[in-house]
Amino acid sequence: MKAARLFTYDKPLKLVDVETPRLKNPADVIVRVTGAGVCHTDLHIVEGVWKEKVQVSLPYTLGHENAGIVEEVGSAVTSFKKGEKVILHPVITDGLCRACRIGEDMHCENLVFPGITADGGFAQFIRTSDRSLVRLNELEPADVAPLADAGLTAIRAVKKAASRTTSGSNVVVLGVGGLGHIALQLLRCMTNASITAADVVESKLRLAEKMGAHRVIDARRDPVKQVMEITKNQGAEVVIDLVGNDQTLANGVKMLRKGGSLIIVGYGGTANLKAIDMIFSEFSVLGSLVGNWDELHELIELTRQGKVRVITRKGKLDEVNDMLDQLKKGTLEGRGVVIP
Ligand SMILES: [Zn+2]
């Protein structure tokens, strides 16, 4: 089968022929990938940011936002059969550790992360397990593949935001990319907050308006001051930082009102927190990591109800490097999806 693989850090992925994955364990499922989202994390992997974080040897196949059609199931799989449309929760879990038993898949002690620690979905087939699958029914895999990671990460962060807001609270979303445009729709259906979106690209601000932001601010022009004006100098109850660079993290803290929460989702930068400010203003800082199976299940249900729509730009597998380039330049609108 064809796969787009990383052979050398800082070099484009190579489209090569590799062996098709086979069932290894009784709970394994082989999925024919018919949609794989292209994510900022793929860029970080290519750049070697993850080199020290995960033990993986090159070459391997990237792609961790996968959806498709069940091709083959292991002997212990009773809940899915060949031909069903599915989306893959991004990690394969053991189901037995304490984290799994309380439903926190991302904290599984024996987690495998296809596309990050094992072969992923920029390929015609992928191996996963029955525990990771969510049924799509009438939804098309290529239309929803980015929900497996971008959308899932957005819903977990928005649920954290929702629990910290009440009607009329101010929520600021920093960054309107693949995650941001989904986060805005979710904020509209899960909160009654007043939503402000910030970005540095004009077209993304227009996208934010379409996706549910009540107002947008151009982050090139003193975003902290603009948020303070909007909130009558009180600051926002919640800031969701989907960018996570030094600048957005510093701005995010300055935008909070007393008792406010900064939810960090994007990464790359370092937050500098003055203890005295944290205490005097009772700020909370929360990290948010992807999401669990149930959050993916809920997101698929919201999509089925028409409350969430992913903006995709679809292409063939050999367009993946092109999409990664555009993502790097910030010119890719919505989410790139390759159809292997
Ligand atoms: Zn586990």
mmCIF file of C-alpha atoms and ligand atoms in Angstrom:
data_model
loop_
_atom_site.group_PDB
_atom_site.id
_atom_site.type_symbol
_atom_site.label_atom_id
_atom_site.label_comp_id
_atom_site.label_asym_id
_atom_site.label_seq_id
_atom_site.Cartn_x
_atom_site.Cartn_y
_atom_site.Cartn_z
ATOM 1 C CA MET A 1 0.000 0.000 0.000
ATOM 2 C CA LYS A 2 0.983 3.656 -0.375
ATOM 3 C CA ALA A 3 2.057 5.645 2.703
ATOM 4 C CA ALA A 4 3.531 9.100 3.347
ATOM 5 C CA ARG A 5 6.473 8.526 5.691
ATOM 6 C CA LEU A 6 8.993 10.592 7.609
ATOM 7 C CA PHE A 7 12.516 9.426 6.747
ATOM 8 C CA THR A 8 14.550 12.448 7.906
ATOM 9 C CA TYR A 9 13.674 15.294 10.292
ATOM 10 C CA ASP A 10 13.186 18.663 8.600
ATOM 11 C CA LYS A 11 12.631 16.987 5.216
ATOM 12 C CA PRO A 12 9.329 16.488 3.321
ATOM 13 C CA LEU A 13 7.468 13.187 3.795
ATOM 14 C CA LYS A 14 8.145 10.561 1.119
ATOM 15 C CA LEU A 15 5.358 8.680 -0.620
ATOM 16 C CA VAL A 16 6.459 5.034 -0.687
ATOM 17 C CA ASP A 17 5.119 1.479 -0.939
ATOM 18 C CA VAL A 18 4.975 -0.350 2.401
ATOM 19 C CA GLU A 19 3.486 -3.577 3.672
ATOM 20 C CA THR A 20 -0.233 -3.391 4.477
ATOM 21 C CA PRO A 21 -0.823 -3.702 8.271
ATOM 22 C CA ARG A 22 -2.210 -7.031 9.469
ATOM 23 C CA LEU A 23 -4.240 -8.043 12.521
ATOM 24 C CA LYS A 24 -1.906 -8.758 15.459
ATOM 25 C CA ASN A 25 -4.194 -8.978 18.499
ATOM 26 C CA PRO A 26 -7.746 -10.373 18.766
ATOM 27 C CA ALA A 27 -9.191 -6.862 19.409
ATOM 28 C CA ASP A 28 -7.405 -5.285 16.416
ATOM 29 C CA VAL A 29 -9.275 -3.654 13.571
ATOM 30 C CA ILE A 30 -7.824 -2.741 10.172
ATOM 31 C CA VAL A 31 -9.404 0.402 8.751
ATOM 32 C CA ARG A 32 -9.214 1.544 5.131
ATOM 33 C CA VAL A 33 -8.327 5.228 5.582
ATOM 34 C CA THR A 34 -10.590 7.472 3.496
ATOM 35 C CA GLY A 35 -9.766 10.697 5.338
ATOM 36 C CA ALA A 36 -6.698 11.777 7.314
ATOM 37 C CA GLY A 37 -6.381 15.295 8.702
ATOM 38 C CA VAL A 38 -3.156 17.282 8.452
ATOM 39 C CA CYS A 39 -2.289 18.802 11.815
ATOM 40 C CA HIS A 40 0.177 21.314 13.255
ATOM 41 C CA THR A 41 1.571 18.466 15.321
ATOM 42 C CA ASP A 42 2.678 16.799 12.062
ATOM 43 C CA LEU A 43 4.762 19.903 11.406
ATOM 44 C CA HIS A 44 6.220 19.722 14.911
ATOM 45 C CA ILE A 45 7.067 16.038 14.380
ATOM 46 C CA VAL A 46 8.809 16.789 11.073
ATOM 47 C CA GLU A 47 10.747 19.568 12.806
ATOM 48 C CA GLY A 48 11.896 17.080 15.454
ATOM 49 C CA VAL A 49 10.103 18.807 18.361
ATOM 50 C CA TRP A 50 8.780 15.433 19.548
ATOM 51 C CA LYS A 51 12.084 13.568 19.111
ATOM 52 C CA GLU A 52 12.885 13.506 22.825
ATOM 53 C CA LYS A 53 9.263 13.141 23.977
ATOM 54 C CA VAL A 54 8.492 9.888 22.185
ATOM 55 C CA GLN A 55 10.567 6.842 21.437
ATOM 56 C CA VAL A 56 10.121 6.272 17.745
ATOM 57 C CA SER A 57 12.572 5.285 15.052
ATOM 58 C CA LEU A 58 12.443 6.635 11.517
ATOM 59 C CA PRO A 59 11.053 6.008 9.008
ATOM 60 C CA TYR A 60 7.420 5.848 10.031
ATOM 61 C CA THR A 61 4.020 6.934 8.760
ATOM 62 C CA LEU A 62 2.489 10.126 10.160
ATOM 63 C CA GLY A 63 -1.228 10.962 10.360
ATOM 64 C CA HIS A 64 -3.195 10.902 13.625
ATOM 65 C CA GLU A 65 -6.618 12.268 12.555
ATOM 66 C CA ASN A 66 -8.087 9.268 10.890
ATOM 67 C CA ALA A 67 -11.431 8.060 9.647
ATOM 68 C CA GLY A 68 -12.448 5.423 7.141
ATOM 69 C CA ILE A 69 -14.140 2.108 6.557
ATOM 70 C CA VAL A 70 -13.646 -1.079 8.579
ATOM 71 C CA GLU A 71 -11.737 -3.543 6.409
ATOM 72 C CA GLU A 72 -11.031 -6.464 8.740
ATOM 73 C CA VAL A 73 -11.706 -7.276 12.400
ATOM 74 C CA GLY A 74 -9.888 -9.505 14.885
ATOM 75 C CA SER A 75 -11.442 -12.640 16.408
ATOM 76 C CA ALA A 76 -12.516 -10.847 19.629
ATOM 77 C CA VAL A 77 -14.216 -7.925 17.880
ATOM 78 C CA THR A 78 -17.988 -8.212 18.107
ATOM 79 C CA SER A 79 -19.184 -4.599 17.912
ATOM 80 C CA PHE A 80 -17.915 -3.624 14.445
ATOM 81 C CA LYS A 81 -17.996 -5.329 11.098
ATOM 82 C CA LYS A 82 -16.450 -4.888 7.674
ATOM 83 C CA GLY A 83 -17.864 -1.977 5.696
ATOM 84 C CA GLU A 84 -18.867 0.263 8.614
ATOM 85 C CA LYS A 85 -17.810 3.919 8.541
ATOM 86 C CA VAL A 86 -15.783 4.871 11.594
ATOM 87 C CA ILE A 87 -13.649 7.596 13.110
ATOM 88 C CA LEU A 88 -10.629 6.587 15.166
ATOM 89 C CA HIS A 89 -10.028 7.917 18.640
ATOM 90 C CA PRO A 90 -6.372 8.937 18.188
ATOM 91 C CA VAL A 91 -4.874 6.534 20.720
ATOM 92 C CA ILE A 92 -4.981 2.778 21.214
ATOM 93 C CA THR A 93 -5.542 1.965 24.903
ATOM 94 C CA ASP A 94 -5.414 -1.181 27.043
ATOM 95 C CA GLY A 95 -8.802 -0.604 28.699
ATOM 96 C CA LEU A 96 -7.490 -2.073 31.940
ATOM 97 C CA CYS A 97 -5.402 0.565 33.696
ATOM 98 C CA ARG A 98 -6.971 2.997 36.170
ATOM 99 C CA ALA A 99 -6.972 5.879 33.646
ATOM 100 C CA CYS A 100 -8.892 3.749 31.152
ATOM 101 C CA ARG A 101 -11.326 2.616 33.830
ATOM 102 C CA ILE A 102 -12.209 6.224 34.689
ATOM 103 C CA GLY A 103 -12.556 7.000 30.992
ATOM 104 C CA GLU A 104 -9.420 9.080 30.522
ATOM 105 C CA ASP A 105 -8.028 7.432 27.412
ATOM 106 C CA MET A 106 -5.258 10.005 26.905
ATOM 107 C CA HIS A 107 -3.740 9.074 30.267
ATOM 108 C CA CYS A 108 -3.615 5.324 29.564
ATOM 109 C CA GLU A 109 -0.494 3.745 31.021
ATOM 110 C CA ASN A 110 0.036 1.601 27.923
ATOM 111 C CA LEU A 111 -0.986 4.020 25.249
ATOM 112 C CA VAL A 112 0.000 3.692 21.589
ATOM 113 C CA PHE A 113 -0.455 6.807 19.445
ATOM 114 C CA PRO A 114 -0.572 5.932 15.718
ATOM 115 C CA GLY A 115 0.945 8.748 13.665
ATOM 116 C CA ILE A 116 3.088 9.826 16.629
ATOM 117 C CA THR A 117 4.535 6.704 18.294
ATOM 118 C CA ALA A 118 3.530 4.136 15.637
ATOM 119 C CA ASP A 119 2.493 4.042 11.975
ATOM 120 C CA GLY A 120 -0.405 6.420 11.334
ATOM 121 C CA GLY A 121 -3.053 7.203 8.772
ATOM 122 C CA PHE A 122 -1.248 8.912 5.889
ATOM 123 C CA ALA A 123 -1.623 5.484 4.287
ATOM 124 C CA GLN A 124 -4.263 3.356 2.644
ATOM 125 C CA PHE A 125 -4.768 1.220 5.768
ATOM 126 C CA ILE A 126 -4.198 1.596 9.497
ATOM 127 C CA ARG A 127 -4.303 -0.812 12.431
ATOM 128 C CA THR A 128 -6.244 0.244 15.537
ATOM 129 C CA SER A 129 -8.375 -1.544 18.135
ATOM 130 C CA ASP A 130 -12.133 -1.845 18.624
ATOM 131 C CA ARG A 131 -11.991 0.311 21.805
ATOM 132 C CA SER A 132 -10.817 3.299 19.741
ATOM 133 C CA LEU A 133 -13.639 3.331 17.195
ATOM 134 C CA VAL A 134 -16.705 5.559 17.045
ATOM 135 C CA ARG A 135 -19.385 4.735 14.459
ATOM 136 C CA LEU A 136 -20.113 7.459 11.881
ATOM 137 C CA ASN A 137 -23.289 6.056 10.308
ATOM 138 C CA GLU A 138 -24.378 8.614 7.668
ATOM 139 C CA LEU A 139 -21.396 10.957 8.159
ATOM 140 C CA GLU A 140 -18.611 10.801 5.539
ATOM 141 C CA PRO A 141 -15.152 9.940 6.935
ATOM 142 C CA ALA A 142 -13.313 12.564 4.837
ATOM 143 C CA ASP A 143 -15.681 15.307 6.050
ATOM 144 C CA VAL A 144 -15.116 14.561 9.719
ATOM 145 C CA ALA A 145 -11.593 13.091 10.007
ATOM 146 C CA PRO A 146 -10.239 16.277 11.679
ATOM 147 C CA LEU A 147 -12.694 15.724 14.533
ATOM 148 C CA ALA A 148 -10.469 12.819 15.654
ATOM 149 C CA ASP A 149 -7.870 15.251 16.966
ATOM 150 C CA ALA A 150 -8.509 18.938 16.167
ATOM 151 C CA GLY A 151 -12.198 18.649 17.025
ATOM 152 C CA LEU A 152 -11.625 16.381 19.996
ATOM 153 C CA THR A 153 -9.036 18.751 21.442
ATOM 154 C CA ALA A 154 -11.446 21.627 20.901
ATOM 155 C CA ILE A 155 -14.381 19.958 22.656
ATOM 156 C CA ARG A 156 -12.333 19.043 25.738
ATOM 157 C CA ALA A 157 -11.041 22.620 26.070
ATOM 158 C CA VAL A 158 -14.528 24.052 25.495
ATOM 159 C CA LYS A 159 -16.031 21.755 28.144
ATOM 160 C CA LYS A 160 -13.441 23.067 30.603
ATOM 161 C CA ALA A 161 -14.342 26.612 29.536
ATOM 162 C CA ALA A 162 -18.083 25.917 29.829
ATOM 163 C CA SER A 163 -17.726 24.804 33.449
ATOM 164 C CA ARG A 164 -16.048 28.154 34.246
ATOM 165 C CA THR A 165 -18.558 30.461 32.577
ATOM 166 C CA THR A 166 -22.114 31.576 33.060
ATOM 167 C CA SER A 167 -24.461 33.456 30.707
ATOM 168 C CA GLY A 168 -22.750 36.613 29.505
ATOM 169 C CA SER A 169 -19.246 35.603 30.621
ATOM 170 C CA ASN A 170 -16.457 36.575 28.265
ATOM 171 C CA VAL A 171 -14.445 33.881 26.513
ATOM 172 C CA VAL A 172 -11.499 34.742 24.272
ATOM 173 C CA VAL A 173 -10.181 32.265 21.711
ATOM 174 C CA LEU A 174 -6.614 32.906 20.567
ATOM 175 C CA GLY A 175 -6.035 31.418 17.100
ATOM 176 C CA VAL A 176 -8.654 30.530 14.487
ATOM 177 C CA GLY A 177 -7.092 27.575 12.673
ATOM 178 C CA GLY A 178 -8.115 23.931 12.487
ATOM 179 C CA LEU A 179 -9.011 23.831 16.191
ATOM 180 C CA GLY A 180 -10.247 27.388 16.524
ATOM 181 C CA HIS A 181 -13.005 27.208 13.956
ATOM 182 C CA ILE A 182 -14.421 24.118 15.686
ATOM 183 C CA ALA A 183 -13.951 25.579 19.190
ATOM 184 C CA LEU A 184 -16.047 28.623 18.229
ATOM 185 C CA GLN A 185 -18.968 26.467 17.066
ATOM 186 C CA LEU A 186 -18.758 24.400 20.255
ATOM 187 C CA LEU A 187 -18.663 27.515 22.458
ATOM 188 C CA ARG A 188 -21.874 28.638 20.753
ATOM 189 C CA CYS A 189 -23.676 25.374 21.443
ATOM 190 C CA MET A 190 -22.240 24.579 24.894
ATOM 191 C CA THR A 191 -22.152 28.037 26.554
ATOM 192 C CA ASN A 192 -24.077 31.307 26.662
ATOM 193 C CA ALA A 193 -20.823 33.244 26.812
ATOM 194 C CA SER A 194 -19.875 36.272 24.791
ATOM 195 C CA ILE A 195 -17.184 35.004 22.420
ATOM 196 C CA THR A 196 -14.210 36.970 21.102
ATOM 197 C CA ALA A 197 -11.820 35.431 18.575
ATOM 198 C CA ALA A 198 -8.319 36.742 17.899
ATOM 199 C CA ASP A 199 -5.979 36.006 15.009
ATOM 200 C CA VAL A 200 -3.287 37.744 12.980
ATOM 201 C CA VAL A 201 -4.701 36.768 9.562
ATOM 202 C CA GLU A 202 -7.592 38.759 8.129
ATOM 203 C CA SER A 203 -9.257 35.785 6.370
ATOM 204 C CA LYS A 204 -9.244 33.819 9.629
ATOM 205 C CA LEU A 205 -11.067 36.637 11.379
ATOM 206 C CA ARG A 206 -13.745 36.453 8.679
ATOM 207 C CA LEU A 207 -13.894 32.667 9.201
ATOM 208 C CA ALA A 208 -14.291 33.237 12.952
ATOM 209 C CA GLU A 209 -17.306 35.469 12.347
ATOM 210 C CA LYS A 210 -18.908 32.758 10.228
ATOM 211 C CA MET A 211 -18.187 30.085 12.848
ATOM 212 C CA GLY A 212 -19.904 31.887 15.711
ATOM 213 C CA ALA A 213 -17.594 34.497 17.239
ATOM 214 C CA HIS A 214 -19.611 37.476 18.507
ATOM 215 C CA ARG A 215 -16.664 39.720 17.701
ATOM 216 C CA VAL A 216 -13.152 39.373 16.333
ATOM 217 C CA ILE A 217 -9.964 41.237 17.117
ATOM 218 C CA ASP A 218 -6.858 41.646 15.020
ATOM 219 C CA ALA A 219 -4.124 40.310 17.300
ATOM 220 C CA ARG A 220 -1.481 42.385 15.505
ATOM 221 C CA ARG A 221 -2.930 45.465 17.250
ATOM 222 C CA ASP A 222 -2.551 45.200 21.036
ATOM 223 C CA PRO A 223 -5.020 42.343 21.677
ATOM 224 C CA VAL A 224 -4.854 42.800 25.473
ATOM 225 C CA LYS A 225 -6.038 46.390 25.206
ATOM 226 C CA GLN A 226 -8.847 45.345 22.844
ATOM 227 C CA VAL A 227 -10.065 42.625 25.223
ATOM 228 C CA MET A 228 -9.986 45.096 28.120
ATOM 229 C CA GLU A 229 -12.101 47.535 26.100
ATOM 230 C CA ILE A 230 -14.603 44.819 25.207
ATOM 231 C CA THR A 231 -14.879 43.678 28.838
ATOM 232 C CA LYS A 232 -15.008 47.202 30.303
ATOM 233 C CA ASN A 233 -11.602 46.721 31.920
ATOM 234 C CA GLN A 234 -12.673 43.552 33.768
ATOM 235 C CA GLY A 235 -10.966 40.969 31.562
ATOM 236 C CA ALA A 236 -12.311 37.617 30.356
ATOM 237 C CA GLU A 237 -13.496 34.723 32.534
ATOM 238 C CA VAL A 238 -11.733 32.301 30.186
ATOM 239 C CA VAL A 239 -8.996 32.562 27.573
ATOM 240 C CA ILE A 240 -8.404 29.500 25.398
ATOM 241 C CA ASP A 241 -4.916 29.680 23.907
ATOM 242 C CA LEU A 242 -4.832 27.520 20.805
ATOM 243 C CA VAL A 243 -1.491 28.964 19.696
ATOM 244 C CA GLY A 244 0.675 28.533 22.793
ATOM 245 C CA ASN A 245 3.677 30.670 21.849
ATOM 246 C CA ASP A 246 5.464 32.965 24.322
ATOM 247 C CA GLN A 247 3.485 35.976 23.129
ATOM 248 C CA THR A 248 -0.010 34.446 23.244
ATOM 249 C CA LEU A 249 0.660 32.892 26.654
ATOM 250 C CA ALA A 250 1.810 36.241 28.062
ATOM 251 C CA ASN A 251 -1.179 38.024 26.503
ATOM 252 C CA GLY A 252 -3.573 35.306 27.655
ATOM 253 C CA VAL A 253 -2.749 35.876 31.333
ATOM 254 C CA LYS A 254 -3.070 39.657 30.929
ATOM 255 C CA MET A 255 -6.554 39.249 29.393
ATOM 256 C CA LEU A 256 -8.018 37.413 32.408
ATOM 257 C CA ARG A 257 -10.380 38.934 34.901
ATOM 258 C CA LYS A 258 -9.950 38.141 38.602
ATOM 259 C CA GLY A 259 -10.649 34.452 39.138
ATOM 260 C CA GLY A 260 -10.228 33.812 35.413
ATOM 261 C CA SER A 261 -8.812 30.712 33.742
ATOM 262 C CA LEU A 262 -6.247 30.346 30.984
ATOM 263 C CA ILE A 263 -6.685 27.064 29.134
ATOM 264 C CA ILE A 264 -3.539 26.088 27.237
ATOM 265 C CA VAL A 265 -4.001 23.912 24.171
ATOM 266 C CA GLY A 266 -1.408 25.098 21.628
ATOM 267 C CA TYR A 267 2.235 24.528 22.460
ATOM 268 C CA GLY A 268 5.775 25.573 21.708
ATOM 269 C CA GLY A 269 6.167 28.504 24.096
ATOM 270 C CA THR A 270 6.743 29.022 27.814
ATOM 271 C CA ALA A 271 4.401 30.798 30.210
ATOM 272 C CA ASN A 272 5.985 33.164 32.731
ATOM 273 C CA LEU A 273 3.764 33.402 35.781
ATOM 274 C CA LYS A 274 4.381 35.833 38.607
ATOM 275 C CA ALA A 275 3.283 34.143 41.830
ATOM 276 C CA ILE A 276 2.033 37.419 43.295
ATOM 277 C CA ASP A 277 -0.268 38.006 40.293
ATOM 278 C CA MET A 278 -1.572 34.455 40.443
ATOM 279 C CA ILE A 279 -2.488 34.878 44.105
ATOM 280 C CA PHE A 280 -3.870 38.407 43.996
ATOM 281 C CA SER A 281 -6.019 37.689 40.965
ATOM 282 C CA GLU A 282 -6.686 34.015 41.699
ATOM 283 C CA PHE A 283 -5.915 32.974 38.145
ATOM 284 C CA SER A 284 -6.100 29.326 37.123
ATOM 285 C CA VAL A 285 -3.958 27.854 34.385
ATOM 286 C CA LEU A 286 -5.089 24.557 32.881
ATOM 287 C CA GLY A 287 -3.568 22.316 30.279
ATOM 288 C CA SER A 288 -5.861 20.365 27.956
ATOM 289 C CA LEU A 289 -4.752 17.246 26.113
ATOM 290 C CA VAL A 290 -6.777 15.961 23.138
ATOM 291 C CA GLY A 291 -9.873 14.279 24.643
ATOM 292 C CA ASN A 292 -11.354 10.949 25.714
ATOM 293 C CA TRP A 293 -13.509 8.480 23.794
ATOM 294 C CA ASP A 294 -16.736 9.818 25.245
ATOM 295 C CA GLU A 295 -15.861 13.378 24.184
ATOM 296 C CA LEU A 296 -15.294 12.118 20.629
ATOM 297 C CA HIS A 297 -18.622 10.300 20.795
ATOM 298 C CA GLU A 298 -20.358 13.519 21.928
ATOM 299 C CA LEU A 299 -18.645 15.532 19.184
ATOM 300 C CA ILE A 300 -19.827 13.101 16.508
ATOM 301 C CA GLU A 301 -23.363 13.411 17.892
ATOM 302 C CA LEU A 302 -23.179 17.240 17.730
ATOM 303 C CA THR A 303 -21.925 16.952 14.156
ATOM 304 C CA ARG A 304 -24.810 14.659 13.280
ATOM 305 C CA GLN A 305 -27.181 17.266 14.735
ATOM 306 C CA GLY A 306 -25.640 19.870 12.389
ATOM 307 C CA LYS A 307 -24.162 21.959 15.224
ATOM 308 C CA VAL A 308 -20.550 21.370 14.210
ATOM 309 C CA ARG A 309 -19.130 21.544 10.714
ATOM 310 C CA VAL A 310 -15.480 21.123 9.794
ATOM 311 C CA ILE A 311 -14.100 23.296 7.023
ATOM 312 C CA THR A 312 -11.876 20.957 5.030
ATOM 313 C CA ARG A 313 -9.601 21.232 2.042
ATOM 314 C CA LYS A 314 -9.351 17.768 0.563
ATOM 315 C CA GLY A 315 -6.492 16.419 -1.494
ATOM 316 C CA LYS A 316 -4.717 13.238 -2.508
ATOM 317 C CA LEU A 317 -2.009 11.644 -0.369
ATOM 318 C CA ASP A 318 0.757 13.160 -2.506
ATOM 319 C CA GLU A 319 -0.508 16.649 -1.611
ATOM 320 C CA VAL A 320 0.385 16.186 2.044
ATOM 321 C CA ASN A 321 3.709 18.072 1.879
ATOM 322 C CA ASP A 322 1.998 20.937 0.113
ATOM 323 C CA MET A 323 -0.621 21.104 2.879
ATOM 324 C CA LEU A 324 2.080 21.009 5.558
ATOM 325 C CA ASP A 325 3.820 23.941 3.837
ATOM 326 C CA GLN A 326 0.622 25.963 3.768
ATOM 327 C CA LEU A 327 -0.038 25.130 7.404
ATOM 328 C CA LYS A 328 3.413 26.420 8.273
ATOM 329 C CA LYS A 329 2.787 29.663 6.404
ATOM 330 C CA GLY A 330 -0.639 30.013 8.032
ATOM 331 C CA THR A 331 -2.416 30.107 4.668
ATOM 332 C CA LEU A 332 -4.352 26.831 4.948
ATOM 333 C CA GLU A 333 -7.958 27.663 5.803
ATOM 334 C CA GLY A 334 -9.797 25.164 7.960
ATOM 335 C CA ARG A 335 -8.246 21.734 7.931
ATOM 336 C CA GLY A 336 -6.338 19.879 5.220
ATOM 337 C CA VAL A 337 -7.564 16.295 4.709
ATOM 338 C CA VAL A 338 -5.773 13.752 2.542
ATOM 339 C CA ILE A 339 -7.705 10.894 0.987
ATOM 340 C CA PRO A 340 -5.330 7.950 0.574
HETATM 341 ZN ZN ZN B 1 -5.182 2.114 29.933
#
